[in-house]
Short mmCIF file of C-alpha atoms in Angstrom, two decimals:
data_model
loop_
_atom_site.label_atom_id
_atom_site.label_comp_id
_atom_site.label_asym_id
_atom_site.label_seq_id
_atom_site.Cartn_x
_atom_site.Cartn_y
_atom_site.Cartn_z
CA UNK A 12 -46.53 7.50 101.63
CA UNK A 13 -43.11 8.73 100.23
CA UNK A 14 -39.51 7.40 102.48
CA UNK A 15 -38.38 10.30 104.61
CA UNK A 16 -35.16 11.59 104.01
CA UNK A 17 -33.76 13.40 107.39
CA UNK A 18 -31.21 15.66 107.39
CA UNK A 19 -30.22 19.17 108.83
CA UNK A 20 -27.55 22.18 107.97
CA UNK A 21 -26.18 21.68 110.85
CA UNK A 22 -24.87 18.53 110.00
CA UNK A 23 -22.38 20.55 107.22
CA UNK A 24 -21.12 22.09 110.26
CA UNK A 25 -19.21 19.26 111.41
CA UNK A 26 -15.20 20.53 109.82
CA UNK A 27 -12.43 18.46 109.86
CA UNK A 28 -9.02 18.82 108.81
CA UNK A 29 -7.88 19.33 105.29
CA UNK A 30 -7.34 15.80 103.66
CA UNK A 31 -9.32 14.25 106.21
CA UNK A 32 -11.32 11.04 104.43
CA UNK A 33 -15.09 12.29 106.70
CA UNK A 34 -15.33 15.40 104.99
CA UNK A 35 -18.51 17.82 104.82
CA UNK A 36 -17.88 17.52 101.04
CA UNK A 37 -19.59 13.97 101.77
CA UNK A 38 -22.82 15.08 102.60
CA UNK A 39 -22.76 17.78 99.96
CA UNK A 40 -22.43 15.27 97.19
CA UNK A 41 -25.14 12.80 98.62
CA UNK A 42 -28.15 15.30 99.54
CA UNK A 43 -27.29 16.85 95.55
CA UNK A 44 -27.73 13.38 93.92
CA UNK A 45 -30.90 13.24 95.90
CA UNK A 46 -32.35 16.43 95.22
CA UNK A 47 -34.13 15.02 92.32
CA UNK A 48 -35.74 12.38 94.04
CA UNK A 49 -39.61 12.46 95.23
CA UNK A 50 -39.18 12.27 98.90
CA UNK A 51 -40.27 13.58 102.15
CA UNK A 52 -37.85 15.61 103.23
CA UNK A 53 -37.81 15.95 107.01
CA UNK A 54 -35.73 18.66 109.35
CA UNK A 55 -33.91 16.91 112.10
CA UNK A 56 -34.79 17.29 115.68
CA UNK A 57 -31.98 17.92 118.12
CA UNK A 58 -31.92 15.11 119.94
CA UNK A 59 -32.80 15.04 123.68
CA UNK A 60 -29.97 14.36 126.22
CA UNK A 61 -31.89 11.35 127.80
CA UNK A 62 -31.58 9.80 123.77
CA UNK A 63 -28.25 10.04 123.93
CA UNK A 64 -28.10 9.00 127.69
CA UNK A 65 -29.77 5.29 126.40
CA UNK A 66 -26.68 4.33 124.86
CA UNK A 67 -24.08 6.29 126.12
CA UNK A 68 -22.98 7.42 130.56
CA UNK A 69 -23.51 11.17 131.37
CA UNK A 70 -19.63 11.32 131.83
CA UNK A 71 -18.50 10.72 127.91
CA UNK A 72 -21.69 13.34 127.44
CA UNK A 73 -20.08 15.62 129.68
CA UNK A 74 -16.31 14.91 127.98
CA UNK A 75 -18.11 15.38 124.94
CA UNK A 76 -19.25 18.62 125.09
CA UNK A 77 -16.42 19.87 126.93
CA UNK A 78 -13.97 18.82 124.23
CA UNK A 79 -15.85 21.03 122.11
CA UNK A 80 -13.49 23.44 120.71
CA UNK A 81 -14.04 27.31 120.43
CA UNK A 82 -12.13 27.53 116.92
CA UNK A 83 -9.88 25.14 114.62
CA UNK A 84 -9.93 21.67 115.56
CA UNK A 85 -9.70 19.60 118.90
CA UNK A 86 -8.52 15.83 118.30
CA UNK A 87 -9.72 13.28 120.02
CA UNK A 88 -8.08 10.32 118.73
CA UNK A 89 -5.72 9.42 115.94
CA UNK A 90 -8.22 9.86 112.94
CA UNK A 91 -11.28 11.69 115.06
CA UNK A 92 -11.69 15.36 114.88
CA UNK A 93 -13.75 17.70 116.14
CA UNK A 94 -14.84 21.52 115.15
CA UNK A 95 -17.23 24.32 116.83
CA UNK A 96 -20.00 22.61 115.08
CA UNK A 97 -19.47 19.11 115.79
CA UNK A 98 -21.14 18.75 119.16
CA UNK A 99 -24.48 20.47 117.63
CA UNK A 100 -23.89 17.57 114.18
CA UNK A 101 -23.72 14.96 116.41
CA UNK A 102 -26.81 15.78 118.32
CA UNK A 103 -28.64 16.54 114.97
CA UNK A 104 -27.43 13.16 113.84
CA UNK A 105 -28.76 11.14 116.78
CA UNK A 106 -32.06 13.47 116.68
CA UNK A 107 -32.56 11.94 113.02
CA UNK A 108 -32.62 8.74 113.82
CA UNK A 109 -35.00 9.16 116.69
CA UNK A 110 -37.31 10.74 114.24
CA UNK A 111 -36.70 8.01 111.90
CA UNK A 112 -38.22 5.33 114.26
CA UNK A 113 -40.50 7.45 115.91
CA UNK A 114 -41.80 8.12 111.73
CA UNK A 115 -41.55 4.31 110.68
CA UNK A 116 -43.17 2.74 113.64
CA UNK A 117 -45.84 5.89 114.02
CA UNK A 118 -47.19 4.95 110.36
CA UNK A 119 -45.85 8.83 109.21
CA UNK A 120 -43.41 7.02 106.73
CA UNK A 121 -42.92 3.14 105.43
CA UNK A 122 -38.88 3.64 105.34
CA UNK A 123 -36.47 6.68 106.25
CA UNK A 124 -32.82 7.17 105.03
CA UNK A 125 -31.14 9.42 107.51
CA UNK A 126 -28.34 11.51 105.60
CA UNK A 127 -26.47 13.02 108.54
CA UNK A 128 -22.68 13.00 109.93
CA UNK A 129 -20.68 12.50 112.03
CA UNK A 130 -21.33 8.45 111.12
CA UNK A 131 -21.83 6.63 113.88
CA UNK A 132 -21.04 2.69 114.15
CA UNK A 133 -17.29 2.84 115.41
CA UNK A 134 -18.34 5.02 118.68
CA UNK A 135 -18.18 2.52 121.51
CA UNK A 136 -20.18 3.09 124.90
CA UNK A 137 -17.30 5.73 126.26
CA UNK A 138 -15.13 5.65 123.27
CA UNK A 139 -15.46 8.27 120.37
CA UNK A 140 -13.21 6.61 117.35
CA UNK A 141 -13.34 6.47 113.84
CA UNK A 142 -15.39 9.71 113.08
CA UNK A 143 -17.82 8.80 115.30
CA UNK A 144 -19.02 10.31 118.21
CA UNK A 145 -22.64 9.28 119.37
CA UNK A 146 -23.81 5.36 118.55
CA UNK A 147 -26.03 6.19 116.05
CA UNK A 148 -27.90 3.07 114.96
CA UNK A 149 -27.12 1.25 118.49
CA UNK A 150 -29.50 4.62 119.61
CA UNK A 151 -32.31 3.78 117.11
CA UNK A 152 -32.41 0.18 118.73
CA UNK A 153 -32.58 0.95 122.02
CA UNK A 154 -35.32 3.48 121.37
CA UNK A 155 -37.58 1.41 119.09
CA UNK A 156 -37.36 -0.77 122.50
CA UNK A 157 -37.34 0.83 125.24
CA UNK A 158 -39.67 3.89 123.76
CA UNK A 159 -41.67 2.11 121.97
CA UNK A 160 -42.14 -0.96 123.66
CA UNK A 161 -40.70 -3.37 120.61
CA UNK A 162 -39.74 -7.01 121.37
CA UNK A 163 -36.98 -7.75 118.85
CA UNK A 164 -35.20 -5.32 116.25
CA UNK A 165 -31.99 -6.05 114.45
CA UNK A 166 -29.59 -3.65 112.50
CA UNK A 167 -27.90 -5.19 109.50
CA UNK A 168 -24.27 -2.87 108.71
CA UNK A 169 -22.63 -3.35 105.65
CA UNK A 170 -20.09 -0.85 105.75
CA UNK A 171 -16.78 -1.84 105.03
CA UNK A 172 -15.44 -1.30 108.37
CA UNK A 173 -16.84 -3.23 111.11
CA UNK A 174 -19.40 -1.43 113.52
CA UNK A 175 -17.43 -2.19 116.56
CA UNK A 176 -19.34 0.99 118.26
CA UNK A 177 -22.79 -0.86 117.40
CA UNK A 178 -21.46 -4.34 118.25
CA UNK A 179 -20.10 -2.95 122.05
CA UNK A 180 -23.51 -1.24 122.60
CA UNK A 181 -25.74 -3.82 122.18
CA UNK A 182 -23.40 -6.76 123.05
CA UNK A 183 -25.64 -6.99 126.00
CA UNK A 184 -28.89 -6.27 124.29
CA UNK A 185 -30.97 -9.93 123.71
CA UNK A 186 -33.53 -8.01 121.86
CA UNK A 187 -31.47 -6.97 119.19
CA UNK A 188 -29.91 -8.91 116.71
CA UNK A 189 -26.68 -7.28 114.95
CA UNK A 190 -25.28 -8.53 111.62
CA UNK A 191 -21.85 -6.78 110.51
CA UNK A 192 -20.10 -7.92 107.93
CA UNK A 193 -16.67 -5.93 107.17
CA UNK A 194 -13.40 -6.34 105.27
CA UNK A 195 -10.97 -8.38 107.69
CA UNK A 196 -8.21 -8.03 108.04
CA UNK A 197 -8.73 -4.12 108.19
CA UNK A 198 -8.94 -1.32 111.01
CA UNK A 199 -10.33 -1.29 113.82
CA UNK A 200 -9.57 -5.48 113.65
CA UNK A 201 -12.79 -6.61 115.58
CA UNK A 202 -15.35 -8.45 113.75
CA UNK A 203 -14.16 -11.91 114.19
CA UNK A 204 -17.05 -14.64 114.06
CA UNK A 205 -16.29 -15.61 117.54
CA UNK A 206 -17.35 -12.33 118.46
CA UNK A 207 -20.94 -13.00 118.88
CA UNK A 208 -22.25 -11.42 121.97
CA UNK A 209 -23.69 -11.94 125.41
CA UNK A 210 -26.78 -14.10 123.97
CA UNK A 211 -25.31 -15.07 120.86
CA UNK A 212 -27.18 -12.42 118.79
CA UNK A 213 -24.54 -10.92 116.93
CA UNK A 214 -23.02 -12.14 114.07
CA UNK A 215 -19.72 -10.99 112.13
CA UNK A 216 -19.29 -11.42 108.39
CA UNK A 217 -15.89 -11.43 107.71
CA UNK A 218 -14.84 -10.61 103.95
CA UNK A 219 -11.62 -11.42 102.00
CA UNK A 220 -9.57 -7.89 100.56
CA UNK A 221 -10.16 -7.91 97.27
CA UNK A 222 -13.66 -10.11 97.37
CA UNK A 223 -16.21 -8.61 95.87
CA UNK A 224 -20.40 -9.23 94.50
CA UNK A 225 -20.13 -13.10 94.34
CA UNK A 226 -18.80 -13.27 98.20
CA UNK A 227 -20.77 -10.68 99.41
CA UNK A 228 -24.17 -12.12 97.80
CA UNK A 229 -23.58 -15.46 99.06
CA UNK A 230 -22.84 -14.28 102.61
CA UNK A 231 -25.93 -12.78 102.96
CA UNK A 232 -27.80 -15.60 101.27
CA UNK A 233 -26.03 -18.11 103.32
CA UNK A 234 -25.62 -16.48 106.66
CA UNK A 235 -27.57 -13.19 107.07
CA UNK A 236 -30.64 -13.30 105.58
CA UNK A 237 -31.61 -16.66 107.03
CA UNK A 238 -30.48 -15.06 111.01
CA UNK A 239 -32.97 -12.15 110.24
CA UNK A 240 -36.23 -14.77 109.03
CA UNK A 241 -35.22 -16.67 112.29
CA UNK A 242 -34.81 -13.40 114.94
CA UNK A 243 -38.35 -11.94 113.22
CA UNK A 244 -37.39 -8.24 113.99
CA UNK A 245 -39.97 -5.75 113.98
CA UNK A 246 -37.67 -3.49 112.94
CA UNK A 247 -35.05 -3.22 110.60
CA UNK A 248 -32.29 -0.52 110.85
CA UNK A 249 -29.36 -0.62 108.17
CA UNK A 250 -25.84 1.06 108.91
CA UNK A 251 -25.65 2.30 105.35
CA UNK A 252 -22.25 2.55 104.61
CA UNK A 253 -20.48 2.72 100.92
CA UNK A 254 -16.92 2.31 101.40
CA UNK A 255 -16.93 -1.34 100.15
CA UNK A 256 -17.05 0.61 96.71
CA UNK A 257 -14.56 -0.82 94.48
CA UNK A 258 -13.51 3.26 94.02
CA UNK A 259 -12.96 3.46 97.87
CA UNK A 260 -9.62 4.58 98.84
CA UNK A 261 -10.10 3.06 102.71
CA UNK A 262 -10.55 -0.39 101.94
CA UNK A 263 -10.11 -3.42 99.58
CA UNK A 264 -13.11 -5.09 98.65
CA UNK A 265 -14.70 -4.89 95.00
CA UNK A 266 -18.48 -3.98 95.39
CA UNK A 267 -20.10 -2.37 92.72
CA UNK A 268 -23.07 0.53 92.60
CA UNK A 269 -25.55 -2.25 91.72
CA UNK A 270 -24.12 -4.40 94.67
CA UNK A 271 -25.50 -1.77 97.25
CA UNK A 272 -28.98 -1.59 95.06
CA UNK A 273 -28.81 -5.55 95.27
CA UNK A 274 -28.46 -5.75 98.85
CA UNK A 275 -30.68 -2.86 99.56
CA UNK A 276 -34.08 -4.35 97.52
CA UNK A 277 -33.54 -7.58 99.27
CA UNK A 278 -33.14 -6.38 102.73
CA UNK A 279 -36.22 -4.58 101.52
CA UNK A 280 -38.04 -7.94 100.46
CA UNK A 281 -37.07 -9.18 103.88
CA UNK A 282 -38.79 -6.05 105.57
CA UNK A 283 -42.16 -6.53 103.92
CA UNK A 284 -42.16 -10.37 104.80
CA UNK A 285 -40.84 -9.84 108.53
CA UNK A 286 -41.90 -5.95 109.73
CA UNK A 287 -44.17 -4.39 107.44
CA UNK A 288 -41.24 -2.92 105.45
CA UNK A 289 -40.61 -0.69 107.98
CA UNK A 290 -36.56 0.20 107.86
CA UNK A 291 -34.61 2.97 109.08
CA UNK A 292 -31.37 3.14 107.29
CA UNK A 293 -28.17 6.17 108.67
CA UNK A 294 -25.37 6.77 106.87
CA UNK A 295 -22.25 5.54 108.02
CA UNK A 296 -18.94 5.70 105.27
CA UNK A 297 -17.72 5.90 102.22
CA UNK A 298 -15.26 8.30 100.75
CA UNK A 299 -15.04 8.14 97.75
CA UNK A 300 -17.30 11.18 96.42
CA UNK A 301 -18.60 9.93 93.06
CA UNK A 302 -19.18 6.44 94.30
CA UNK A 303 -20.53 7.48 97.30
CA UNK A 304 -23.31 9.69 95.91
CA UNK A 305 -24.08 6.75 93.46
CA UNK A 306 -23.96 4.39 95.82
CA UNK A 307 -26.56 6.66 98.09
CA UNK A 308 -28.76 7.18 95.73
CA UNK A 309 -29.43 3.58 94.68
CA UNK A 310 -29.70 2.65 97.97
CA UNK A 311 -32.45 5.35 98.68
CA UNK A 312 -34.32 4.13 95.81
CA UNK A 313 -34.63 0.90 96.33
CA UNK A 314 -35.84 2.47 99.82
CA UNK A 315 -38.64 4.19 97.33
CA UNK A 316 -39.33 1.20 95.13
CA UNK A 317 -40.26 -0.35 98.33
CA UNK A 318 -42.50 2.20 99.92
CA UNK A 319 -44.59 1.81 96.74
#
């Protein structure tokens, strides 16, 4: 079996302003560096309102949709946007990862990469911030529970920007364990180790500005990887964001391509020793288009080497 990539058009519908960092240009780039990759490529779903009703109250639904603007741009907070076509992104976004799990865990696929927008992981339980407007990965979770009946999963994000969306989701959530670790100090400012949730099953990875492979590696050496052999998920979703790039104009920190290929085949390793490989990794940021796309691509193929 191939790893599912999951995307949709309407996904490049989602406009923001000129200049604005979460640009449909993003997407472009990443689904043409993996056009020449042997995968199977998967339309997503719309997802159902009781998906998005798992993570987040019918009222931010409802001020969701209603914010929805007829042309040009409605702004919801100081860096969040949205278009005509954002509402209809968003629920093609959370629809992907729904498929995702429902692929991995069904045996239809041993991996998925979900290449969607808007990201998700800063989009707290009636908060839309940072790009983000539905909890993405926190949604994956709670369905591989509560769907389909799953003891423990965790999600691992290694975006540069900590997944305060994710974190405020599933603070409550003793069947998931959530590993973040993020630039600090750096927007939004949560991600402090003390932060550790309501059953102690969240952990923050704070990193130094200007740190780079060396920190990261030992990090996850030291602190993650030995959490995730420990929790025993049987499920493994990654918030797959690239903006720790050292080309990143958002952040600080000094990780190269081969970092995110490094940190990809051994959360892959993990997988195969603890689920049956089985991963579902979204896209969250990184905004630099060259690095990005490189970035992606290695991370989707260590996805491949390890469907193999």
């Amino acid at each position: 079996m191939k790893t599912a990539l999951i995307t949709h058009a309407d996904c490049l519908g989602h406009v923001t302003p000129d200049g604005h960092p979460e640009r449909v240009a993003r997407l472009q780039h990443i689904l043409h560096a993996l056009e020449p990759l042997d995968l199977n490529r998967v339309t997503a779903p719309m997802a159902a309102e009781d998906d998005i009703l798992r993570i987040h109250p019918a009222d931010y639904l409802h001020d969701i949709r209603a914010a929805r603007p007829t042309d040009g741009f409605k702004q919801i907070d100081g860096d969040t946007f949205m278009s005509p076509g954002s509402v209809d992104a968003a629920f093609r976004a959370a629809g992907a990862v729904v498929r995702a799990v429902d692929m991995v865990l069904g045996g239809e696929a041993p991996n998925a990469f979900c290449a969607i927008r808007p990201p998700g992981h800063h989009a707290e339980t009636s908060t839309a911030m940072g790009f983000c407007l539905f909890g993405n990965a926190a949604l994956a979770a709670k369905h591989a529970l509560d769907h389909h009946g799953l003891n423990r999963v965790a999600v691992v994000d290694f975006d540069v920007h900590h997944g305060n969306g994710t974190q405020d989701l599933l603070w409550d959530e003793a069947r998931a364990l959530v590993i973040t670790s993020q630039q600090m100090p750096l927007w939004p400012g949560s991600g402090r180790v003390d932060e550790d949730g309501a059953h102690g099953q969240i952990l923050n990875i704070p990193l130094a500005p200007g740190s780079g492979s060396a920190e990261m590696r030992a990090a996850y050496e030291g602190q993650a990887f030995p959490r995730l052999r420990a929790f025993q998920p049987e499920l493994l979703i990654i918030s797959a964001g690239f903006d720790a790039h050292q080309d990143d104009p958002l952040a600080n920190l000094n990780w190269s391509t081969g970092d995110f290929a490094w940190i990809t085949s051994a959360l892959c390793s993990l997988a195969r020793e603890l689920c049956d490989g089985r991963i579902v990794s979204t896209l969250e940021g990184g905004y630099d288009l060259n690095a990005l796309s490189a970035a992606t691509k290695a991370h989707v193929e260590e996805l491949m080497k390890a469907a193999t």
